[in-house]
Each structure stands twice: as C-alpha cells, then as structure tokens.
CSV table of C-alpha atoms in Angstrom, one decimal:
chain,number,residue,atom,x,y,z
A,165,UNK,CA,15.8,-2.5,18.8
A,166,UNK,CA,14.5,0.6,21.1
A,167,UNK,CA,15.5,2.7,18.2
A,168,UNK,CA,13.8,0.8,15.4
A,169,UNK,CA,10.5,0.6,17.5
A,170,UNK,CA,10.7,4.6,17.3
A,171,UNK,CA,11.2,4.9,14.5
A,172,UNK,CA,8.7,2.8,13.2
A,173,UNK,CA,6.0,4.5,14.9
A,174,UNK,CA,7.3,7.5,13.9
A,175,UNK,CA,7.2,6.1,10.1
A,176,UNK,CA,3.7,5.2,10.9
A,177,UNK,CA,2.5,8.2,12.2
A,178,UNK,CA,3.6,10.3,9.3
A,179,UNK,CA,2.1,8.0,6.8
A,180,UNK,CA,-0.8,8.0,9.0
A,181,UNK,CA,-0.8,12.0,8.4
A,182,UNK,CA,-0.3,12.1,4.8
A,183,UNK,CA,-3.1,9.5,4.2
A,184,UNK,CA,-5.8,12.2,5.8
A,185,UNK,CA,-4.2,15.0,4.1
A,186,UNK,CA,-4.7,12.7,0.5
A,187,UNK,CA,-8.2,11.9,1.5
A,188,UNK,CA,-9.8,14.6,2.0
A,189,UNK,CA,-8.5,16.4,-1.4
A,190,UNK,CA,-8.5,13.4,-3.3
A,191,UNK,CA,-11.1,10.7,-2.4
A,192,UNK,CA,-10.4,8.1,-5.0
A,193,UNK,CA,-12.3,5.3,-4.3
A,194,UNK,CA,-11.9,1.4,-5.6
A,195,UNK,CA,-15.3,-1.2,-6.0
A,196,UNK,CA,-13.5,-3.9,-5.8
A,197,UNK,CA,-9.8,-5.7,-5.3
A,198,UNK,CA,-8.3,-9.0,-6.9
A,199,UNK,CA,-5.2,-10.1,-5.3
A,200,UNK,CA,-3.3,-13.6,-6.8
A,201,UNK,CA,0.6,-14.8,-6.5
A,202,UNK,CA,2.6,-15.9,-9.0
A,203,UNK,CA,6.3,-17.1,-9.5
A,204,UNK,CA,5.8,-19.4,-6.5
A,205,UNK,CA,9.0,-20.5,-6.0
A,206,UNK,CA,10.1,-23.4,-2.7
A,207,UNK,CA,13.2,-22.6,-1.2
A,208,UNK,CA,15.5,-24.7,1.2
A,209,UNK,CA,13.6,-28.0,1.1
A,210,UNK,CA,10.4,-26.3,1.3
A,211,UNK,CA,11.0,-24.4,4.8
A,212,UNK,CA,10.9,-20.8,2.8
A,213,UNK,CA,8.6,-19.4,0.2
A,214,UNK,CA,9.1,-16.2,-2.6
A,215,UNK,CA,6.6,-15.3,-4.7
A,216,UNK,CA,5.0,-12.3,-6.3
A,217,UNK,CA,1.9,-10.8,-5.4
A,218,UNK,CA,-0.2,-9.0,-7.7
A,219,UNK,CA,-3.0,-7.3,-6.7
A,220,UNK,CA,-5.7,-5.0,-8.9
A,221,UNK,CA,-8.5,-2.6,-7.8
A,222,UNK,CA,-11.5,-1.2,-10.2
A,223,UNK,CA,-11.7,2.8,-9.6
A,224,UNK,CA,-15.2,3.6,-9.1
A,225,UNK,CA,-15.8,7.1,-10.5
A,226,UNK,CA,-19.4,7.6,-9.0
A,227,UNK,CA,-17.9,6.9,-5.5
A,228,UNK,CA,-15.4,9.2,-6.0
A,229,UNK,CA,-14.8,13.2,-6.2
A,230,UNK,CA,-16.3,14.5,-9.1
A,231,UNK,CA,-13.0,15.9,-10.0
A,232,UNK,CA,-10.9,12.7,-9.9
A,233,UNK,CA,-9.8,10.5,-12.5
A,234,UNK,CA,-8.3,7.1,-12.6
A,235,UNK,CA,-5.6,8.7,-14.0
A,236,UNK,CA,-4.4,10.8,-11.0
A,237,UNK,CA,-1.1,10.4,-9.5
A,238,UNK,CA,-1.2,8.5,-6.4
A,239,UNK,CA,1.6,7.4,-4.1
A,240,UNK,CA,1.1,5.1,-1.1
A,241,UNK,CA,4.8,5.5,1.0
A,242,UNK,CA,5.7,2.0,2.0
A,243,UNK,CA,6.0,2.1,6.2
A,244,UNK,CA,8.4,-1.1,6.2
A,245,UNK,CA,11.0,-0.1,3.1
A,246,UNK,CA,11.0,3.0,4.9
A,247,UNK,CA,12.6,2.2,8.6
A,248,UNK,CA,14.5,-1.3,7.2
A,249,UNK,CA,16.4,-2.1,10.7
C-alpha cells in the first residue's frame, strides 16, 4: 500500500507540473459545464451502480489566448488510470 501512496503522489505531482506548463502557453478557457449520466444500470439487488457520465464545456474564445482555438489539441492525463494498484 506504501508503494501505491508513492506513487500516487508522484502521479499527482507530475500532472500537477504538466498542467502549469499547458496553462501558461495555452490558456483555453470554458464559460460553462453540463454534466448528466446515462446508462444507469442497478447491479446486485441495488447495492452497486454503473453508469456513464457525460459531461460538456462551451470554450469561450474572448476569455482565452488570442491564439487559441476550440480546435487545439488538449490532453488531460488521467491520475487514477495511471497508478491502478
């Protein structure tokens, strides 16, 4: 478990890092965010749910760079897939 908590923060720390280095050269910023689930699914006599979450955000290009687009490649490393213990 010792190992996992290192690594973890470790995980966290570099994502931490990367997200500074995106937002200074790429400041793409969002009005607004929707978020709703969907395939709701009860599992073992209710105890357990599974669904799918879908979430949106509207780019706001006069909050943003003038250079950036909504276009722009953006990736967002995901902490937890990244350490799976």
């Amino acid at each position: 478990m010792r190992i996992c908590t290192v690594a973890l923060s470790v995980v966290l720390a570099a994502v931490f890092l990367i997200g500074i280095f995106l937002l200074i050269p790429f400041p793409l910023l969002f009005s607004s965010e929707t978020e709703f689930k969907e395939d709701i699914d009860f599992l073992s006599e209710g105890n357990f749910v599974h669904y799918r979450n879908n979430k949106s955000w509207v780019f706001s290009p006069e909050l943003s760079c003038f250079t950036c687009g909504h276009d722009d490649p953006l990736v967002l490393p995901n902490a937890a897939y990244m350490v799976r213990c």
